[in-house]
PDB file of C-alpha atoms and ligand atoms in Angstrom:
ATOM      1  CA  MET J   4     -25.400   1.304  64.568  1.00  0.00           C
ATOM      2  CA  ALA J   5     -25.354   4.693  66.459  1.00  0.00           C
ATOM      3  CA  VAL J   6     -28.099   4.748  69.104  1.00  0.00           C
ATOM      4  CA  LYS J   7     -27.181   7.831  71.249  1.00  0.00           C
ATOM      5  CA  GLY J   8     -27.745  11.293  70.013  1.00  0.00           C
ATOM      6  CA  LEU J   9     -30.254  13.581  68.340  1.00  0.00           C
ATOM      7  CA  GLY J  10     -32.541  11.950  65.716  1.00  0.00           C
ATOM      8  CA  LYS J  11     -33.565  13.300  62.555  1.00  0.00           C
ATOM      9  CA  PRO J  12     -36.184  15.930  62.634  1.00  0.00           C
ATOM     10  CA  ASP J  13     -39.637  14.975  61.522  1.00  0.00           C
ATOM     11  CA  GLN J  14     -39.350  17.873  59.000  1.00  0.00           C
ATOM     12  CA  VAL J  15     -37.127  20.757  58.242  1.00  0.00           C
ATOM     13  CA  TYR J  16     -38.255  23.770  60.029  1.00  0.00           C
ATOM     14  CA  ASP J  17     -38.359  27.373  58.440  1.00  0.00           C
ATOM     15  CA  GLY J  18     -36.613  29.692  60.804  1.00  0.00           C
ATOM     16  CA  SER J  19     -36.938  32.869  58.601  1.00  0.00           C
ATOM     17  CA  LYS J  20     -39.711  34.294  60.915  1.00  0.00           C
ATOM     18  CA  ILE J  21     -38.410  33.845  64.300  1.00  0.00           C
ATOM     19  CA  ARG J  22     -36.067  35.762  66.490  1.00  0.00           C
ATOM     20  CA  VAL J  23     -33.637  34.023  68.619  1.00  0.00           C
ATOM     21  CA  GLY J  24     -31.688  35.168  71.757  1.00  0.00           C
ATOM     22  CA  ILE J  25     -28.340  33.589  72.532  1.00  0.00           C
ATOM     23  CA  ILE J  26     -26.990  34.366  76.142  1.00  0.00           C
ATOM     24  CA  HIS J  27     -23.598  32.639  76.816  1.00  0.00           C
ATOM     25  CA  ALA J  28     -21.216  32.609  79.772  1.00  0.00           C
ATOM     26  CA  ARG J  29     -17.657  33.877  79.424  1.00  0.00           C
ATOM     27  CA  TRP J  30     -16.009  31.109  81.441  1.00  0.00           C
ATOM     28  CA  ASN J  31     -14.116  28.605  79.092  1.00  0.00           C
ATOM     29  CA  ARG J  32     -14.294  31.073  76.243  1.00  0.00           C
ATOM     30  CA  VAL J  33     -12.678  29.010  73.470  1.00  0.00           C
ATOM     31  CA  ILE J  34     -15.284  26.404  73.970  1.00  0.00           C
ATOM     32  CA  ILE J  35     -18.091  28.784  74.398  1.00  0.00           C
ATOM     33  CA  ASP J  36     -17.318  30.620  71.054  1.00  0.00           C
ATOM     34  CA  ALA J  37     -17.107  27.225  69.196  1.00  0.00           C
ATOM     35  CA  LEU J  38     -20.532  26.212  70.642  1.00  0.00           C
ATOM     36  CA  VAL J  39     -22.127  29.704  69.779  1.00  0.00           C
ATOM     37  CA  LYS J  40     -20.683  29.480  66.220  1.00  0.00           C
ATOM     38  CA  GLY J  41     -22.190  26.108  65.772  1.00  0.00           C
ATOM     39  CA  ALA J  42     -25.695  27.338  66.848  1.00  0.00           C
ATOM     40  CA  ILE J  43     -25.636  30.339  64.757  1.00  0.00           C
ATOM     41  CA  GLU J  44     -24.483  28.453  61.591  1.00  0.00           C
ATOM     42  CA  ARG J  45     -27.104  25.739  62.027  1.00  0.00           C
ATOM     43  CA  MET J  46     -29.891  28.325  62.565  1.00  0.00           C
ATOM     44  CA  ALA J  47     -28.641  30.255  59.494  1.00  0.00           C
ATOM     45  CA  SER J  48     -28.842  27.010  57.406  1.00  0.00           C
ATOM     46  CA  LEU J  49     -32.523  26.881  58.490  1.00  0.00           C
ATOM     47  CA  GLY J  50     -33.222  30.284  57.438  1.00  0.00           C
ATOM     48  CA  VAL J  51     -32.896  32.447  60.569  1.00  0.00           C
ATOM     49  CA  GLU J  52     -31.897  35.811  59.608  1.00  0.00           C
ATOM     50  CA  GLU J  53     -28.670  37.198  61.018  1.00  0.00           C
ATOM     51  CA  ASN J  54     -30.147  40.332  62.348  1.00  0.00           C
ATOM     52  CA  ASN J  55     -32.790  38.138  64.128  1.00  0.00           C
ATOM     53  CA  ILE J  56     -30.099  36.399  66.261  1.00  0.00           C
ATOM     54  CA  ILE J  57     -29.420  38.620  69.375  1.00  0.00           C
ATOM     55  CA  ILE J  58     -26.411  37.793  71.461  1.00  0.00           C
ATOM     56  CA  GLU J  59     -25.943  38.787  75.246  1.00  0.00           C
ATOM     57  CA  THR J  60     -23.115  37.595  77.671  1.00  0.00           C
ATOM     58  CA  VAL J  61     -22.909  37.020  81.468  1.00  0.00           C
ATOM     59  CA  PRO J  62     -19.852  36.346  83.596  1.00  0.00           C
ATOM     60  CA  GLY J  63     -20.491  32.595  84.333  1.00  0.00           C
ATOM     61  CA  SER J  64     -22.979  29.839  83.996  1.00  0.00           C
ATOM     62  CA  TYR J  65     -24.495  30.592  87.372  1.00  0.00           C
ATOM     63  CA  GLU J  66     -25.762  33.894  86.071  1.00  0.00           C
ATOM     64  CA  LEU J  67     -27.514  32.414  83.080  1.00  0.00           C
ATOM     65  CA  PRO J  68     -31.040  31.976  84.701  1.00  0.00           C
ATOM     66  CA  TRP J  69     -31.293  35.479  85.807  1.00  0.00           C
ATOM     67  CA  GLY J  70     -29.441  36.949  83.103  1.00  0.00           C
ATOM     68  CA  THR J  71     -31.912  35.053  80.576  1.00  0.00           C
ATOM     69  CA  LYS J  72     -35.012  36.270  82.448  1.00  0.00           C
ATOM     70  CA  ARG J  73     -33.838  39.939  82.120  1.00  0.00           C
ATOM     71  CA  PHE J  74     -32.627  39.481  78.566  1.00  0.00           C
ATOM     72  CA  VAL J  75     -36.137  38.201  77.440  1.00  0.00           C
ATOM     73  CA  ASP J  76     -37.786  40.979  79.254  1.00  0.00           C
ATOM     74  CA  ARG J  77     -35.513  43.508  77.839  1.00  0.00           C
ATOM     75  CA  GLN J  78     -36.090  42.397  74.190  1.00  0.00           C
ATOM     76  CA  ALA J  79     -40.021  42.509  74.844  1.00  0.00           C
ATOM     77  CA  LYS J  80     -39.694  46.034  76.193  1.00  0.00           C
ATOM     78  CA  LEU J  81     -37.688  47.058  73.153  1.00  0.00           C
ATOM     79  CA  GLY J  82     -40.435  45.834  70.942  1.00  0.00           C
ATOM     80  CA  LYS J  83     -38.293  42.953  69.563  1.00  0.00           C
ATOM     81  CA  PRO J  84     -39.579  40.188  71.584  1.00  0.00           C
ATOM     82  CA  LEU J  85     -37.853  36.783  71.293  1.00  0.00           C
ATOM     83  CA  ASP J  86     -39.396  33.431  70.234  1.00  0.00           C
ATOM     84  CA  VAL J  87     -36.830  31.385  71.828  1.00  0.00           C
ATOM     85  CA  VAL J  88     -33.848  31.772  73.957  1.00  0.00           C
ATOM     86  CA  ILE J  89     -30.402  29.580  74.067  1.00  0.00           C
ATOM     87  CA  PRO J  90     -28.414  30.079  77.314  1.00  0.00           C
ATOM     88  CA  ILE J  91     -25.026  28.605  76.659  1.00  0.00           C
ATOM     89  CA  GLY J  92     -22.402  27.822  79.425  1.00  0.00           C
ATOM     90  CA  VAL J  93     -19.611  25.415  79.829  1.00  0.00           C
ATOM     91  CA  LEU J  94     -19.033  23.793  83.429  1.00  0.00           C
ATOM     92  CA  ILE J  95     -15.854  21.783  83.906  1.00  0.00           C
ATOM     93  CA  LYS J  96     -15.244  19.833  87.060  1.00  0.00           C
ATOM     94  CA  GLY J  97     -12.546  21.184  89.391  1.00  0.00           C
ATOM     95  CA  SER J  98     -11.119  20.008  92.718  1.00  0.00           C
ATOM     96  CA  THR J  99     -14.049  21.237  94.710  1.00  0.00           C
ATOM     97  CA  MET J 100     -17.925  20.581  94.776  1.00  0.00           C
ATOM     98  CA  HIS J 101     -18.462  23.983  92.998  1.00  0.00           C
ATOM     99  CA  PHE J 102     -19.204  22.306  89.510  1.00  0.00           C
ATOM    100  CA  GLU J 103     -21.839  20.061  91.141  1.00  0.00           C
ATOM    101  CA  TYR J 104     -23.904  22.935  92.962  1.00  0.00           C
ATOM    102  CA  ILE J 105     -23.648  25.186  89.763  1.00  0.00           C
ATOM    103  CA  SER J 106     -24.496  22.475  87.515  1.00  0.00           C
ATOM    104  CA  ASP J 107     -27.516  21.310  89.423  1.00  0.00           C
ATOM    105  CA  SER J 108     -28.997  24.551  90.521  1.00  0.00           C
ATOM    106  CA  THR J 109     -28.452  26.183  87.027  1.00  0.00           C
ATOM    107  CA  THR J 110     -30.075  23.280  85.368  1.00  0.00           C
ATOM    108  CA  HIS J 111     -33.227  23.358  87.417  1.00  0.00           C
ATOM    109  CA  ALA J 112     -33.468  27.215  87.307  1.00  0.00           C
ATOM    110  CA  LEU J 113     -33.293  27.090  83.378  1.00  0.00           C
ATOM    111  CA  MET J 114     -35.885  24.418  83.117  1.00  0.00           C
ATOM    112  CA  ASN J 115     -38.363  26.291  85.491  1.00  0.00           C
ATOM    113  CA  LEU J 116     -37.640  29.583  83.442  1.00  0.00           C
ATOM    114  CA  GLN J 117     -39.561  28.280  80.616  1.00  0.00           C
ATOM    115  CA  GLU J 118     -42.870  28.752  82.488  1.00  0.00           C
ATOM    116  CA  LYS J 119     -42.029  32.194  83.536  1.00  0.00           C
ATOM    117  CA  VAL J 120     -40.907  33.494  80.217  1.00  0.00           C
ATOM    118  CA  ASP J 121     -43.355  31.551  78.421  1.00  0.00           C
ATOM    119  CA  MET J 122     -41.114  30.422  75.619  1.00  0.00           C
ATOM    120  CA  PRO J 123     -38.629  27.677  74.894  1.00  0.00           C
ATOM    121  CA  VAL J 124     -35.432  27.902  76.844  1.00  0.00           C
ATOM    122  CA  ILE J 125     -33.068  25.476  75.035  1.00  0.00           C
ATOM    123  CA  PHE J 126     -30.449  23.697  77.474  1.00  0.00           C
ATOM    124  CA  GLY J 127     -27.092  24.852  76.308  1.00  0.00           C
ATOM    125  CA  LEU J 128     -25.166  23.774  79.465  1.00  0.00           C
ATOM    126  CA  LEU J 129     -22.292  21.500  79.024  1.00  0.00           C
ATOM    127  CA  THR J 130     -21.367  19.906  82.369  1.00  0.00           C
ATOM    128  CA  CYS J 131     -18.065  18.033  81.837  1.00  0.00           C
ATOM    129  CA  MET J 132     -15.801  16.100  83.819  1.00  0.00           C
ATOM    130  CA  THR J 133     -12.693  17.159  81.772  1.00  0.00           C
ATOM    131  CA  GLU J 134     -11.510  19.689  79.410  1.00  0.00           C
ATOM    132  CA  GLU J 135     -11.271  17.205  76.717  1.00  0.00           C
ATOM    133  CA  GLN J 136     -14.721  16.127  76.943  1.00  0.00           C
ATOM    134  CA  ALA J 137     -15.715  19.816  76.583  1.00  0.00           C
ATOM    135  CA  LEU J 138     -13.564  20.426  73.556  1.00  0.00           C
ATOM    136  CA  ALA J 139     -15.055  17.321  71.967  1.00  0.00           C
ATOM    137  CA  ARG J 140     -18.637  18.499  72.513  1.00  0.00           C
ATOM    138  CA  ALA J 141     -17.803  21.799  70.852  1.00  0.00           C
ATOM    139  CA  GLY J 142     -16.419  19.933  67.900  1.00  0.00           C
ATOM    140  CA  ILE J 143     -12.883  21.395  68.473  1.00  0.00           C
ATOM    141  CA  ASP J 144     -10.879  18.519  69.989  1.00  0.00           C
ATOM    142  CA  GLU J 145      -7.924  17.524  67.877  1.00  0.00           C
ATOM    143  CA  ALA J 146      -9.544  14.046  66.825  1.00  0.00           C
ATOM    144  CA  HIS J 147     -12.890  15.821  65.975  1.00  0.00           C
ATOM    145  CA  SER J 148     -14.396  12.823  67.876  1.00  0.00           C
ATOM    146  CA  MET J 149     -17.730  14.498  68.298  1.00  0.00           C
ATOM    147  CA  HIS J 150     -19.979  16.925  66.416  1.00  0.00           C
ATOM    148  CA  ASN J 151     -20.405  20.407  67.613  1.00  0.00           C
ATOM    149  CA  HIS J 152     -23.435  20.250  70.183  1.00  0.00           C
ATOM    150  CA  GLY J 153     -24.229  23.954  69.411  1.00  0.00           C
ATOM    151  CA  GLU J 154     -25.442  22.888  66.208  1.00  0.00           C
ATOM    152  CA  ASP J 155     -28.113  20.538  67.984  1.00  0.00           C
ATOM    153  CA  TRP J 156     -29.156  23.653  70.148  1.00  0.00           C
ATOM    154  CA  GLY J 157     -29.648  25.804  67.322  1.00  0.00           C
ATOM    155  CA  ALA J 158     -31.763  23.212  65.365  1.00  0.00           C
ATOM    156  CA  ALA J 159     -33.800  22.523  68.584  1.00  0.00           C
ATOM    157  CA  ALA J 160     -34.411  26.238  69.129  1.00  0.00           C
ATOM    158  CA  VAL J 161     -35.670  26.709  65.324  1.00  0.00           C
ATOM    159  CA  GLU J 162     -38.083  23.578  65.888  1.00  0.00           C
ATOM    160  CA  MET J 163     -39.352  24.572  69.199  1.00  0.00           C
ATOM    161  CA  ALA J 164     -40.099  28.050  68.034  1.00  0.00           C
ATOM    162  CA  VAL J 165     -41.806  27.173  64.947  1.00  0.00           C
ATOM    163  CA  LYS J 166     -43.669  24.220  66.364  1.00  0.00           C
ATOM    164  CA  PHE J 167     -44.766  25.670  69.625  1.00  0.00           C
ATOM    165  CA  GLY J 168     -44.541  29.544  68.988  1.00  0.00           C
ATOM    166  CA  LYS J 169     -47.246  31.818  70.550  1.00  0.00           C
TER     167      LYS J 169
HETATM  168  O1  INI D 162     -19.496  29.015  83.603  1.00  0.00           O
HETATM  169  C1  INI D 162     -18.710  28.723  84.591  1.00  0.00           C
HETATM  170  N1  INI D 162     -18.673  29.253  85.639  1.00  0.00           N
HETATM  171  C2  INI D 162     -17.888  28.826  86.565  1.00  0.00           C
HETATM  172  N2  INI D 162     -17.919  29.576  87.695  1.00  0.00           N
HETATM  173  C3  INI D 162     -18.172  30.843  87.890  1.00  0.00           C
HETATM  174  C4  INI D 162     -19.849  30.936  88.180  1.00  0.00           C
HETATM  175  O2  INI D 162     -20.568  30.488  87.228  1.00  0.00           O
HETATM  176  C5  INI D 162     -20.094  32.452  88.532  1.00  0.00           C
HETATM  177  O3  INI D 162     -19.762  33.141  87.419  1.00  0.00           O
HETATM  178  C6  INI D 162     -19.505  32.816  89.822  1.00  0.00           C
HETATM  179  O4  INI D 162     -19.507  31.982  90.822  1.00  0.00           O
HETATM  180  C7  INI D 162     -19.898  34.326  90.258  1.00  0.00           C
HETATM  181  O5  INI D 162     -21.494  34.149  90.738  1.00  0.00           O
HETATM  182  C8  INI D 162     -17.024  27.707  86.354  1.00  0.00           C
HETATM  183  N3  INI D 162     -16.362  27.277  87.435  1.00  0.00           N
HETATM  184  O6  INI D 162     -16.267  27.591  88.670  1.00  0.00           O
HETATM  185  O7  INI D 162     -15.519  26.007  87.269  1.00  0.00           O
HETATM  186  C9  INI D 162     -17.164  27.020  85.211  1.00  0.00           C
HETATM  187  O8  INI D 162     -16.667  25.883  84.855  1.00  0.00           O
HETATM  188  N4  INI D 162     -17.987  27.472  84.206  1.00  0.00           N
END
């Protein structure tokens, strides 16, 4: 019996009235693009309108916290406030400690950002030891051994915005 992973939602949430921001890093772009696609497709299946999904990018995962804060502020200033934001990044361990420092600092910064922006900030950071792990979690490894985690992030975004929206 599969134990790990996201359980079924307690109900299907209607995303037709929410506006979602996706801000993604551009490192490991093939994996990023698959994750973003998965999130968009899942949100579309839950009724989120295409023109209510706003996409922004930053160079790397380390820029996600600051970029997300400014992205949220900018959308509010434009009179098109977001209801939820999904920062997406892919960190793959290299031969130095860079991975550890970015993973830890960015994770804490994104968690703390929720208070500052007063909205759900979905955790879309893959922190992988190998490229194969990252490919699998984006659903694009040869064996298709895992589902695309971007889909889970899209579903979480809709649920959190609908359930706990302002
Ligand atoms: O998004 C990533 N950024 C990475 N580094 C760049 C970092 O996020 C910043 O963009 C850079 O340090 C400039 O601030 C990565 N690695 O270094 O391995 C990585 O795997 N993923």
